Structures are given as structure tokens and as C-alpha cells.
CSV table of C-alpha atoms in Angstrom, one decimal:
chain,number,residue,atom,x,y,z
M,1,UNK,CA,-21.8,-13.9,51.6
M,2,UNK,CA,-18.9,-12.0,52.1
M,3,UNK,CA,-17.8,-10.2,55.4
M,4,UNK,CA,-18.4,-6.7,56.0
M,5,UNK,CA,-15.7,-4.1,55.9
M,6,UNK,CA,-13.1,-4.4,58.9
M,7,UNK,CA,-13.8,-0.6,61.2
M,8,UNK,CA,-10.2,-0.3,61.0
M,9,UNK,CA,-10.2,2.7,63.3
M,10,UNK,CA,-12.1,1.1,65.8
M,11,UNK,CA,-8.8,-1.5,65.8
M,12,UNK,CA,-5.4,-0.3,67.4
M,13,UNK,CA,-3.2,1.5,65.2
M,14,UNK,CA,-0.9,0.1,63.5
M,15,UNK,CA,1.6,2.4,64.8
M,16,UNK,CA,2.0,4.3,68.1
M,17,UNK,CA,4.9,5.7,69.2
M,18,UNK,CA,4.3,4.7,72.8
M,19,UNK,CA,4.7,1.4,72.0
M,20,UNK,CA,7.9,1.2,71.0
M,21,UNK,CA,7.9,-1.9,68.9
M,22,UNK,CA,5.1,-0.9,66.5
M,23,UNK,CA,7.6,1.7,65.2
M,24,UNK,CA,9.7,-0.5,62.9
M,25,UNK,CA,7.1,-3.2,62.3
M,26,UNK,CA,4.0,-1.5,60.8
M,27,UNK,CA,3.6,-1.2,57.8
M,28,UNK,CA,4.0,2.3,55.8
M,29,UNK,CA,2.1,1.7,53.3
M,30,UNK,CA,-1.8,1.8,53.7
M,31,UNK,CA,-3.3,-1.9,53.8
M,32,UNK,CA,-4.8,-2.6,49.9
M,33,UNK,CA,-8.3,-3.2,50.2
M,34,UNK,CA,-9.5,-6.5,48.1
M,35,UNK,CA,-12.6,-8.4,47.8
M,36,UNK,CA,-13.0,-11.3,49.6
M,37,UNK,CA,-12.3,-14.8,47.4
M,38,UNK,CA,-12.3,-18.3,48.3
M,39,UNK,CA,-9.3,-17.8,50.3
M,40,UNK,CA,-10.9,-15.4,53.0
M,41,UNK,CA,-13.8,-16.7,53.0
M,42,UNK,CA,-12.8,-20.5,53.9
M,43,UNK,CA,-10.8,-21.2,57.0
M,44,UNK,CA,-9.4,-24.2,58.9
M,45,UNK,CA,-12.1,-26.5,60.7
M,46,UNK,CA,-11.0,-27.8,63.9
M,47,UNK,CA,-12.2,-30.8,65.6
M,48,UNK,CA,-12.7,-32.2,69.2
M,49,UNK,CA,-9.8,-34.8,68.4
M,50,UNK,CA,-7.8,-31.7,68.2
M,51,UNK,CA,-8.4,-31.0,72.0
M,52,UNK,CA,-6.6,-32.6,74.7
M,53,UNK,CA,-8.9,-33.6,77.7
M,54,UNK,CA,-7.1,-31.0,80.0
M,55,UNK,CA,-6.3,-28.3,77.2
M,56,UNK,CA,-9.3,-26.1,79.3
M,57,UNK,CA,-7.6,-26.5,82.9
M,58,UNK,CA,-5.1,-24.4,83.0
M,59,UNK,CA,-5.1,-25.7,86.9
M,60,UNK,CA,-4.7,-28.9,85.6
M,61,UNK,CA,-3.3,-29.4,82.5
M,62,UNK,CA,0.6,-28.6,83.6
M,63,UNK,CA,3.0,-30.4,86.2
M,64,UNK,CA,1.4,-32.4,89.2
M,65,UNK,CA,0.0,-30.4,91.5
M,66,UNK,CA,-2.3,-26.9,92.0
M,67,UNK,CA,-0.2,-23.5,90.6
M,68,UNK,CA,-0.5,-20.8,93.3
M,69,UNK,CA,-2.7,-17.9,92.5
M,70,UNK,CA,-6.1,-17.1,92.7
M,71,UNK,CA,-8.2,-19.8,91.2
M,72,UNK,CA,-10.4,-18.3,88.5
M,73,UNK,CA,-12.9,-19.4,85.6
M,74,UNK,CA,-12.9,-17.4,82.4
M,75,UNK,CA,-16.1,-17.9,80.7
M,76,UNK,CA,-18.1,-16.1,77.1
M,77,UNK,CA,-20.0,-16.1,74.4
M,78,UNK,CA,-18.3,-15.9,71.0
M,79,UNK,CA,-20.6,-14.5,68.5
M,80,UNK,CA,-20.3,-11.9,65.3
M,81,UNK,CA,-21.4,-8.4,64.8
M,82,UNK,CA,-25.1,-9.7,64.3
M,83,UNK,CA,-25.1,-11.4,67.8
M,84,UNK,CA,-24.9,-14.9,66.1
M,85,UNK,CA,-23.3,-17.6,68.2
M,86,UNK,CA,-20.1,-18.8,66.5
M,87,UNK,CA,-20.6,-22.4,67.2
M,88,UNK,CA,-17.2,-25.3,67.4
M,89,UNK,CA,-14.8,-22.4,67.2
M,90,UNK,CA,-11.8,-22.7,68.3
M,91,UNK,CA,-10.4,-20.4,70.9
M,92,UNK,CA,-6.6,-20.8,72.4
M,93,UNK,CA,-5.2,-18.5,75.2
M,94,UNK,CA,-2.3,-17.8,76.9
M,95,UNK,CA,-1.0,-16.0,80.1
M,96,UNK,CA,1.6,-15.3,82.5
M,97,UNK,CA,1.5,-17.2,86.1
M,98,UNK,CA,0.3,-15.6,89.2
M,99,UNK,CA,4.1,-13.8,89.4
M,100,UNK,CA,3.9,-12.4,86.0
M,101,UNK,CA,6.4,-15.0,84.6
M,102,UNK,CA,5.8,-17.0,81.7
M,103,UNK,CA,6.9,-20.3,80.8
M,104,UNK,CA,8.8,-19.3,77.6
M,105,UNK,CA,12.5,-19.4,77.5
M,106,UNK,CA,12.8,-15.0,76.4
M,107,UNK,CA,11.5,-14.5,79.4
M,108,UNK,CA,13.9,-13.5,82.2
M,109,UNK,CA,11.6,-11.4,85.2
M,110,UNK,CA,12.2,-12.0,88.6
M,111,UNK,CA,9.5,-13.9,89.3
M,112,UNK,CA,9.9,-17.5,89.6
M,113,UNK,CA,8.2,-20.0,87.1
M,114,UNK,CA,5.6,-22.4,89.1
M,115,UNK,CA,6.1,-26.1,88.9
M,116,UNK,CA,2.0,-26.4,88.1
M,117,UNK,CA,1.4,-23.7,85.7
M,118,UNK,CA,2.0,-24.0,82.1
M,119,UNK,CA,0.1,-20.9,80.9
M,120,UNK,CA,-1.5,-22.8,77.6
M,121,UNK,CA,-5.3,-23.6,77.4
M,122,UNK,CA,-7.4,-24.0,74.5
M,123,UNK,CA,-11.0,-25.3,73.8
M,124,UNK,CA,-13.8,-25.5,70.8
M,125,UNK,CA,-16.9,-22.8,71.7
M,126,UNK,CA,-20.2,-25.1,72.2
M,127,UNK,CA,-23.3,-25.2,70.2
M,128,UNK,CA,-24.5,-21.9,71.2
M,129,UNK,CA,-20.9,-20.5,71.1
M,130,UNK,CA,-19.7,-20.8,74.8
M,131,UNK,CA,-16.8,-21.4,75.9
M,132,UNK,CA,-15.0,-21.7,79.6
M,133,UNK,CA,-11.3,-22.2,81.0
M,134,UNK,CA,-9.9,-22.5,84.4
M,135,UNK,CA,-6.7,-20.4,85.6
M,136,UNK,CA,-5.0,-18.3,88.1
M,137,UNK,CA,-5.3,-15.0,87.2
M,138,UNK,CA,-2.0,-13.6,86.1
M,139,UNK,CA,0.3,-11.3,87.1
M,140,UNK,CA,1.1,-7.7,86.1
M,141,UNK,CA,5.1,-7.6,85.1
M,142,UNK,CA,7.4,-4.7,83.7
M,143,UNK,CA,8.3,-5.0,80.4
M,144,UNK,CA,11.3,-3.2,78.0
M,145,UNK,CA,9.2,0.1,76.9
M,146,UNK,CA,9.4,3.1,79.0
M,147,UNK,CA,11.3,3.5,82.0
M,148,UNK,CA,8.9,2.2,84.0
M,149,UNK,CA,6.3,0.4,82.2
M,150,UNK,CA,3.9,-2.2,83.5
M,151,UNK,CA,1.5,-4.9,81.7
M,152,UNK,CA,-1.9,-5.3,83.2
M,153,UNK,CA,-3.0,-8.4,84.5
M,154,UNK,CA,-4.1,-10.0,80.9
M,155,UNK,CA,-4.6,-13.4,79.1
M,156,UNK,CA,-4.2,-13.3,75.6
M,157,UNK,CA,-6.9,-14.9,72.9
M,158,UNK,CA,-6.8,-16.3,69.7
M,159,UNK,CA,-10.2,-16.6,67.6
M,160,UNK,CA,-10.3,-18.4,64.3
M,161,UNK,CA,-14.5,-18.1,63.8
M,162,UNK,CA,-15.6,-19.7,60.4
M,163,UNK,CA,-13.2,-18.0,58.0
M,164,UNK,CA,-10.1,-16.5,57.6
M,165,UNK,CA,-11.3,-13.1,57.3
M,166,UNK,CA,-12.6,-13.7,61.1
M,167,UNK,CA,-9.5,-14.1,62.4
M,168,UNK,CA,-8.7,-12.2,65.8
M,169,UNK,CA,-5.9,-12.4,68.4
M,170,UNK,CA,-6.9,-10.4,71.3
M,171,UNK,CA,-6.0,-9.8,75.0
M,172,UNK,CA,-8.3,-9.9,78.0
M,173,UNK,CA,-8.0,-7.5,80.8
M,174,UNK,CA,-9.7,-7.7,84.3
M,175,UNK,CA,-12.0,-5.2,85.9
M,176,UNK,CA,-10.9,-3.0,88.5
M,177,UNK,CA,-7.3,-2.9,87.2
M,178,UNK,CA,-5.4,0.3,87.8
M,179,UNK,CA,-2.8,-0.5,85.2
M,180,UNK,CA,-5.1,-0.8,82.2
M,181,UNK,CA,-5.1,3.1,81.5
M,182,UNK,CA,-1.3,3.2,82.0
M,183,UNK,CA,-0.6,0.5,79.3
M,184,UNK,CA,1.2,2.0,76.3
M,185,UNK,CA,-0.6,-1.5,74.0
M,186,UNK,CA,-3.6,-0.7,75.7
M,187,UNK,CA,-3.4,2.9,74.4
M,188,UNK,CA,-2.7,1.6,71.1
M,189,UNK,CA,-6.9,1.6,70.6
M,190,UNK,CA,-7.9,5.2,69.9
M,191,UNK,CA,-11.7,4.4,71.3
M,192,UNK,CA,-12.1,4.0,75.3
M,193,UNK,CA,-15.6,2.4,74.3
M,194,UNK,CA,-13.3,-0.6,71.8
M,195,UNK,CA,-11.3,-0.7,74.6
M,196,UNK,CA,-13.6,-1.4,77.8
M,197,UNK,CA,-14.7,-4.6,74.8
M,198,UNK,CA,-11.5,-6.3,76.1
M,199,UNK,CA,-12.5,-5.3,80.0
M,200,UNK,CA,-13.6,-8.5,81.6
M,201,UNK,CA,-16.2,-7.7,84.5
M,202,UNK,CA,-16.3,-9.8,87.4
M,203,UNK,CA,-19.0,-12.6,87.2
M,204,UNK,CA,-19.8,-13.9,90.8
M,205,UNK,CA,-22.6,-16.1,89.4
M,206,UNK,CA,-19.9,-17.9,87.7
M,207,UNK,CA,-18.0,-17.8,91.1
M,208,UNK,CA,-17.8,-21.4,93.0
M,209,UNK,CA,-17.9,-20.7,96.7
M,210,UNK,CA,-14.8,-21.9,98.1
M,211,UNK,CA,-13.6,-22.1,94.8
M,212,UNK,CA,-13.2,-20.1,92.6
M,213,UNK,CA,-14.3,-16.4,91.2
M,214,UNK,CA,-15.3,-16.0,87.4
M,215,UNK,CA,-14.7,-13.5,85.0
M,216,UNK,CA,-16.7,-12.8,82.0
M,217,UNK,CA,-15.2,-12.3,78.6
M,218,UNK,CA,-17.4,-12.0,75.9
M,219,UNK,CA,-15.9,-12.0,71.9
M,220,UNK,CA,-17.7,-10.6,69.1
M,221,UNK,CA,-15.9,-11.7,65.7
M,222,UNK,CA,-16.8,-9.9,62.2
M,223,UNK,CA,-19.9,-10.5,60.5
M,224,UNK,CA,-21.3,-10.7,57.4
M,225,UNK,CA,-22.4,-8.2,55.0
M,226,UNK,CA,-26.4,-8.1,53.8
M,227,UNK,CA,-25.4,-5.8,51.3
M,228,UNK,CA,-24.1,-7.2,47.7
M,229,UNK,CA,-21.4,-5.9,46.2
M,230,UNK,CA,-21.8,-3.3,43.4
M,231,UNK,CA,-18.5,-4.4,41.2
M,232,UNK,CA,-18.2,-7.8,43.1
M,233,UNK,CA,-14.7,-9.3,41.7
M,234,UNK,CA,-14.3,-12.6,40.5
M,235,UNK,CA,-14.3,-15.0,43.6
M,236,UNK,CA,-16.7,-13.5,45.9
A,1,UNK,CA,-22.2,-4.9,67.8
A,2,UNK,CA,-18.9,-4.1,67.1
A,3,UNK,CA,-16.1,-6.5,66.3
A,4,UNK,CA,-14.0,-7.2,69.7
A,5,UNK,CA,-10.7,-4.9,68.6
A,6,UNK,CA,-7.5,-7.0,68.3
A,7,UNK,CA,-3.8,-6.4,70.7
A,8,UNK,CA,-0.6,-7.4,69.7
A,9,UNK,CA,-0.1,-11.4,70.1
A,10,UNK,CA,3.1,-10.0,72.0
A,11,UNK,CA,6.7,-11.9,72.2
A,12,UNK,CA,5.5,-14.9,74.3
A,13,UNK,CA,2.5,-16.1,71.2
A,14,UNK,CA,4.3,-19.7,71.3
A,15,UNK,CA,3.2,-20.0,74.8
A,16,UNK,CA,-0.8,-20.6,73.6
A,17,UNK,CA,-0.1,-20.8,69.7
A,18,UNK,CA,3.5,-23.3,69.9
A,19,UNK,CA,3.3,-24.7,73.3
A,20,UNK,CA,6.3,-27.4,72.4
A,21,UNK,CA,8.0,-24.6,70.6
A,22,UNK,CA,8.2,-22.4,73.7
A,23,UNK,CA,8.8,-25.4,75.9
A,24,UNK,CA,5.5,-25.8,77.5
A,25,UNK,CA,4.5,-29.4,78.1
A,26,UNK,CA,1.2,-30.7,78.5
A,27,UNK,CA,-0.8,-29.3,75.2
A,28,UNK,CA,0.2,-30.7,72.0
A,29,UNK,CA,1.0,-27.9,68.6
A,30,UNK,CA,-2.2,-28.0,66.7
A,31,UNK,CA,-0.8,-27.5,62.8
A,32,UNK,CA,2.9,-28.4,63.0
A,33,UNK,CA,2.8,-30.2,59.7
A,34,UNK,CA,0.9,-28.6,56.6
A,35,UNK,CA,0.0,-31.5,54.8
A,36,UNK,CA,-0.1,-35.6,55.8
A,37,UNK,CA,2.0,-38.0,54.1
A,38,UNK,CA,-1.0,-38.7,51.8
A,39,UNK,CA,-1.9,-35.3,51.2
A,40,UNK,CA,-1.7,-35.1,46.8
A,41,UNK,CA,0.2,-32.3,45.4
A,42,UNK,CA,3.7,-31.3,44.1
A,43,UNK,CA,5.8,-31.5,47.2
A,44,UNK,CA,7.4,-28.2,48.1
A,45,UNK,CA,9.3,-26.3,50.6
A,46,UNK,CA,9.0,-22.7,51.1
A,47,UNK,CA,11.9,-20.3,53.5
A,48,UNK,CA,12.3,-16.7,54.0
A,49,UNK,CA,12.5,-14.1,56.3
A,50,UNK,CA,10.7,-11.5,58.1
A,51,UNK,CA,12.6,-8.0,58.4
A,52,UNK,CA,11.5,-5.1,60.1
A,53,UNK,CA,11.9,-1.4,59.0
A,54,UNK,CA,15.4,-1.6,60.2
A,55,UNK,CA,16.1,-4.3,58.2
A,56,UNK,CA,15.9,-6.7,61.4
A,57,UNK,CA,14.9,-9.9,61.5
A,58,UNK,CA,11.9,-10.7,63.4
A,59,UNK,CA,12.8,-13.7,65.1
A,60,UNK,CA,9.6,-13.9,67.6
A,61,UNK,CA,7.4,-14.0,64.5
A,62,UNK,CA,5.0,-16.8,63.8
A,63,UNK,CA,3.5,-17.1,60.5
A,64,UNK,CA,-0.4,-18.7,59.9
A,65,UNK,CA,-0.5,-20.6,56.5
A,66,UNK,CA,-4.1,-21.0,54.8
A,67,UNK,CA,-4.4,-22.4,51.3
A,68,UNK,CA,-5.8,-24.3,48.3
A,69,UNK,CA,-5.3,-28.4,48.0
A,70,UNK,CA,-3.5,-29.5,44.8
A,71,UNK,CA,-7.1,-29.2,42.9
A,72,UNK,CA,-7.7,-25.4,44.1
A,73,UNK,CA,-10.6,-26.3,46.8
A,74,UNK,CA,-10.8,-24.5,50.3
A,75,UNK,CA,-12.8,-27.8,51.1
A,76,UNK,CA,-11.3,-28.1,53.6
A,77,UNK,CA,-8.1,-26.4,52.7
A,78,UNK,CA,-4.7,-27.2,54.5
A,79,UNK,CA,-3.5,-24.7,57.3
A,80,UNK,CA,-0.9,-24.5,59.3
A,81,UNK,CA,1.9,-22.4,61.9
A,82,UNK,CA,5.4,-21.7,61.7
A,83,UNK,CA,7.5,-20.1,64.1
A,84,UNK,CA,10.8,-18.0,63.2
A,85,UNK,CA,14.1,-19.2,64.0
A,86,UNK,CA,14.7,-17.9,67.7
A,87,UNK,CA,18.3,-17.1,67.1
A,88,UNK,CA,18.3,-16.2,63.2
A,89,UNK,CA,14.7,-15.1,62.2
A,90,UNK,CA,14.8,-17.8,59.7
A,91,UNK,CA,11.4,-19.8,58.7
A,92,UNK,CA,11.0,-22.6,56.4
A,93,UNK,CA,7.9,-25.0,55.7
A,94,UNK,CA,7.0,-27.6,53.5
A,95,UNK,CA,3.3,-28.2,51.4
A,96,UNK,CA,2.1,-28.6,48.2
A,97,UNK,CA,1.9,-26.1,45.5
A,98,UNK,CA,-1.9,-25.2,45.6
A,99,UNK,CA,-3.8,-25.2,42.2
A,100,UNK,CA,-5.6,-22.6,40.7
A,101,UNK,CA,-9.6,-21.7,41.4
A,102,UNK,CA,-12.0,-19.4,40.5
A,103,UNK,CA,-10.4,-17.5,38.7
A,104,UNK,CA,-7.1,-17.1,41.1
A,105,UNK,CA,-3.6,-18.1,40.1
A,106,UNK,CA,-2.0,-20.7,43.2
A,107,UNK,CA,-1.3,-18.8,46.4
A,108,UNK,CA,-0.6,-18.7,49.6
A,109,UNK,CA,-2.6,-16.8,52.4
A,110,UNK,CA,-0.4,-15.5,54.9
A,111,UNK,CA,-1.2,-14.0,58.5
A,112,UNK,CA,1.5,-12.9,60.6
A,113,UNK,CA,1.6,-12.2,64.3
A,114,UNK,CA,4.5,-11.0,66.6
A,115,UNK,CA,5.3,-8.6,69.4
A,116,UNK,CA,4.6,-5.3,68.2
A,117,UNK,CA,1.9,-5.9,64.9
A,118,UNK,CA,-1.0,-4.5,66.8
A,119,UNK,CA,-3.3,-6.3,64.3
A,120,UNK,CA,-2.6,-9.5,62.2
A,121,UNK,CA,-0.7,-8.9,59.2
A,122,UNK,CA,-2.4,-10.5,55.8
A,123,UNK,CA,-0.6,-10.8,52.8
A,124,UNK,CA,-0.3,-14.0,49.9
A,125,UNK,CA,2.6,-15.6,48.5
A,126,UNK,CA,2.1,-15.9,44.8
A,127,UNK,CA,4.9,-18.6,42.5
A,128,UNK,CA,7.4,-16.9,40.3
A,129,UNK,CA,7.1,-20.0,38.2
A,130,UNK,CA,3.2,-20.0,37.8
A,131,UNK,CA,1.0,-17.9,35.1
A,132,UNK,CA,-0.2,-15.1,37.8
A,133,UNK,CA,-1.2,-12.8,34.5
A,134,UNK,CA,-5.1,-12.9,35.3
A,135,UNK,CA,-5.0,-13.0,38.9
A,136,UNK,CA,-7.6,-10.8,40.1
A,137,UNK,CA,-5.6,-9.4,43.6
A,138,UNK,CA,-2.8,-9.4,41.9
A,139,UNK,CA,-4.5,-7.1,39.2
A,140,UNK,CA,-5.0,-4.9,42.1
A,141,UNK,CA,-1.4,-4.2,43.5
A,142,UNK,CA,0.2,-1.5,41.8
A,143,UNK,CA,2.8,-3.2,39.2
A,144,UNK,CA,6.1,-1.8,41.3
A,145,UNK,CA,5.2,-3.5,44.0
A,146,UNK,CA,3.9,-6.9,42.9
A,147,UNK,CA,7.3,-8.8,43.1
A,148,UNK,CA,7.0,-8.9,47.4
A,149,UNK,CA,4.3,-11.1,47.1
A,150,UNK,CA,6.1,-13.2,44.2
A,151,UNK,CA,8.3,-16.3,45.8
A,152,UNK,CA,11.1,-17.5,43.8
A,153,UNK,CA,13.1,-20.5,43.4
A,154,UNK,CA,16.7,-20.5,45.0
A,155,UNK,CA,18.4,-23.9,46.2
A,156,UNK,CA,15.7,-26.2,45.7
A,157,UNK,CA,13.3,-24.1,47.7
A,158,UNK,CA,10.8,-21.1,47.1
A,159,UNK,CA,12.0,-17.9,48.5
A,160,UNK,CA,9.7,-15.0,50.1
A,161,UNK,CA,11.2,-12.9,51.8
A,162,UNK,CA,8.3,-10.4,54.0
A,163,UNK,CA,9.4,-6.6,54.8
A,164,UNK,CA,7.0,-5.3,57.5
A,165,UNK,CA,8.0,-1.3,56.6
A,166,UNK,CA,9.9,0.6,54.0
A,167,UNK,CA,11.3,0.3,50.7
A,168,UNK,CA,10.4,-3.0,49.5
A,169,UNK,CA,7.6,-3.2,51.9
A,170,UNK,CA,5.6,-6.5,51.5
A,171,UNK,CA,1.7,-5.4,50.3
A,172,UNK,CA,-0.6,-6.1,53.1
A,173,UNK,CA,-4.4,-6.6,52.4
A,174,UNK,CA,-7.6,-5.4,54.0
A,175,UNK,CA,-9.9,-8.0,52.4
């Protein structure tokens, strides 16, 4: 059964002028629409051998020690449109340390790199389409836009769900965060209601006493259509 | 519910989609090599480019590869990630030339992901040297504008070469 239609104005567009970048790299030409074929509908499968057993722990999983920052879980549900769990799916993030520096060799901020803080994680959701990391919640950091422009605190996300046409790279923003409303990517999603989707409240039933606090960041990938198509192409 | 609405993958993707590629240690690359030694199929190697509207390469790019075996079955498929050149823009990969199914000539399915493409470009890479006559997306892209998703041979390798804006602008799908 194939997908339903992406709500492509409920997605950022493709290009705003406030984010400078967007303005040479999207495209000019409206997106063709096509019906979905083996090719969408078929994805890659990934397996528990593909997880390390620290790929999770962000805490954990880089140099020999704790990074500094404030110890937090990042916890959700994955599910589509239809509130189905997405079950085994794999979801990878990445972030900034507690300085706003990431471990990638473009970037040049002030901030120091820590020793213990690789900024990679990645895990498969579980049965009922869970999923959970560890990490120090990031830093906001300038960033080449405006004359003054700041990224949010944010951890990015990569979804793959069951098939191509599920695919979704995201960002995850925290609750409380003056920035959010002054970030020109942000602002690249017309909706406010699309955008409080990617606002991750605070979750102190997640929280560990003298541990650690939890956000909650909940993903909801496409899903599929219960409608046939009228002129269905050759492939569906 | 809606669908959670997608953000850039931004100029540091490598970090969670590369980690050896951006120098992280500790996670290993998940899809570094398309097929295994043993995977059947005509060994091939595809290059190109991505340029932006300015004609610039797009060195931060990373492109997602998603295709046929040799027999034309998604089951399971083979899948994998490149990563531009950091200093040129350049990409290159190897696989095997997928076969036809259901009623689709051999392609490619392409996603591409880099600082400033608020949502994942999709687009397929089609063979110059393969009948694409009855391809049924193909059928669908106006004739002008068929050749950017058409990779050619040059020195040994297929060439596809991926404009993200303006004249000879790859065709990007919605599907």
C-alpha cells in the first residue's frame, strides 16, 4: 500500500531567504510528483549487528571519561501518521558538545572540543517503537548567516522507517529555549503548530535523581494511504 | 497526526551519518561499501558532482544510494552513503548495475542531504547505455529535461553530474 501524499507545506520551504544557504541550493523547479514503485516503497533493513554496544551512550561511547554538560536522556516513540509504532527502525543523531563545538574538522568556534564527547549515537526503535539515548545537552553557537545569528540548543535525527519514502532527517529542539523563535532554519517551517512537533518538553519522569533529566522527543514518520489509487501506475 | 516536518541535515551530517568520515571515533559508518565481495552483478563505479545554483560545488554533501540487486528485487535491496570530497565536491562509488523490475528500466534512487536543503532531495540515476524507452517515471519528466537523470560513460566510469538550481536543474521527485 503505497504512502500517502507528503503535506509539503507543512515541511520547511525549500527556499527562504533568511537562511542564506537555501538560496542557491533549492531547487527551481517544482518537485515532479510520481507514484510510488518498488523503489519507494522498499528501504534498507537494519540489524542489531549493525549497533555498537555504546552507539546509545553518548556519555559513554567517546574518549575515557564523562564529557561535561548536563547529563540528559533523550527518549520517544517513533510511529506514522496512523499512530502505529515503527518497530526496529533505525534512528542516528548527532549534536554539538555542551560548548556548542562539534567534533568535525569545518568547525572552527571558540569553544573547545571535550576529550569525552564524540557527538554520534544511534540505536534501532524497540518492539513498540521506542527508542532512548544518553547525552549532554548541547550548546547554542553562532553560525555564518546574519550578523548575529545563533543556533538553538538542538540534536539532529535521522529516521529511515520501513521504506524509502519514510525517510526523515530532523532536528530536536529543547523546551524553554529562547533562541528557537530567533532561528532563521527554524523559521524555514511556515506552521508554528509543525514547528512546536520538533519542541522536546521536559520529561522529569524520565529524570534519574542525581542523575540525569529527560527530554521527550516523539517522531511521527509518513503513513500509508487507505485510499487506492484511481490511475495507479505500473509498480505500485 | 501529522508527519514530524524535516530541518536541514546542516554542514556537520558526517558527525551522526559518517562518524569516521568526520573524524569521530568510537561508532563505526553503517553503509560505507554498497555491495560485498560476493554481491552478483556487473561491477560498476559511478562519479559526479553536486553544483549549486552558482555553479558551486557542494562539497559538505552526502548522497544516500537505494537500489535493485542484479535480478531487479528490493528484497532486500543494497543501500548505501557517500560523502563529497571535502576539498573538491567530488563523489564516486562503486555497485552493480541493478536490473530491471516491474516494469522499470535499472536505476538508481538517490537522496541527498547537505547544509542548506531543508528537506531531502530525491531524484534517480537512470544508464545512458540501458533501454529506458518504457520506463514509467521516466515517461513522466518532460523530454528536455530527461538527460539530468541519465548517467553516462566517461573513463571507465558512469558520469551524473546533480544541479540543485537552474538551467540544467536535476529533476527532483515528490513520490
Amino acid at each position: 500500500m503505497p504512502f500517502r501524499p507528503r503535506d509539503r507545506d507543512w515541511h520547511p520551504r525549500p527556499l527562504d531567504p533568511q537562511y542564506r544557504t537555501s538560496i542557491t541550493r533549492s531547487p527551481s523547479q517544482p518537485l515532479l510528483r510520481i507514484d510510488q514503485t518498488a523503489s519507494e516503497l522498499t528501504g534498507p533493513v537494519f540489524t542489531a549487528s549493525d549497533i555498537g554496544p555504546l552507539d546509545h551512550d553518548l556519555l559513554a561511547n567517546h574518549g575515557d571519561g564523562n564529557p561535561i554538560g548536563e547529563r540528559i536522556v533523550v527518549h520517544g516513540r517513533v510511529t506514522d501518521e496512523d499512530g502505529r509504532a515503527v518497530p526496529h527502525t533505525l534512528v542516528e543523531i548527532w549534536q554539538a558538545n555542551a560548548g556548542g563545538r562539534y567534533r568535525h574538522h569545518i568547525d572552527g568556534y571558540l569553544a573547545p572540543l571535550d576529550p569525552n564527547f564524540g557527538g554520534c549515537g544511534r540505536v534501532l526503535t524497540d518492539a513498540q517503537g521506542h527508542y532512548s539515548f544518553r547525552t549532554v545537552k548541547p550548546g547554542a553557537y553562532p553560525w555564518p548567516n546574519g550578523p548575529n545569528t545563533w543556533r538553538p540548543a538542538h540534536i539532529h535525527f535521522s529516521l529511515f522507517g520501513t521504506a524509502f519514502a519514510q525517510r526523515l532527517v530532523t532536528q530536536m529542539y529543547f523546551e524553554g529555549d529562547p533562541l528557537v523563535p530567533r532561528c532563521p532554519i527554524v523559521s524555514t517551517i511556515p506552521d508554528p503548530r509543525a514547528i512546536d512537533l520538533l519542541i522536546a518538553p521536559l520529561d522529569m519522569d524520565a529524570a534519574t535523581p542525581f542523575d540525569h533529566l529527560a527530554y521527550r522527543f516523539d517522531i511521527v514518520l509518513r503513513g500509508r494511504d487507505s485510499t487506492p489509487f484511481e490511475n495507479r501506475m505500473e509498480g505500485n | 497526526m501529522k508527519e514530524t516536518p524535516s530541518q536541514t541535515a546542516g554542514p556537520f551530517l558526517h558527525i551522526g551519518l559518517a562518524p569516521q568520515v568526520a573524524g569521530v571515533e568510537g561508532v563505526r559508518d553503517l553503509g560505507t561499501q554498497i555491495i560485498a565481495p560476493d554481491t552478483p552483478g556487473e561491477r560498476i563505479r559511478i562519479d559526479g558532482i553536486i553544483r549549486d545554483g552558482a555553479g558551486d560545488p557542494v562539497k559538505d554533501a552526502m548522497i544516500e544510494v537505494w537500489q535493485a540487486d542484479a535480478s531487479g528485487s528490493h528484497d532486500p535491496g543494497l543501500w548505501g552513503r557517500i560523502s563529497a570530497d571535502f576539498a573538491t565536491g567530488e563523489w564516486s562509488f562503486e555497485t552493480i548495475k541493478p536490473g530491471a523490475g516491474q516494469g522499470a528500466a535499472p536505476h538508481l534512487t538517490l537522496y541527498i542531504l547537505a547544509r542548506g536543503i531543508n528537506i531531502g532531495l530525491h531524484t534517480r540515476l537512470y544508464f545512458a547505455d540501458e533501454d529506458n524507452a518504457a520506463d514509467p517515471v521516466l515517461a513522466r519528466v518532460p523530454e528536455p529535461r530527461r538527460a539530468t537523470l541519465i548517467a553516462r560513460e566517461k573513463g571507465g566510469a558512469y558520469r551524473f553530474e546533480i544541479v540543485l538550481q537552474g538551467a540544467d536543474e536535476t529533476v527532483f521527485f515528490d513520490a
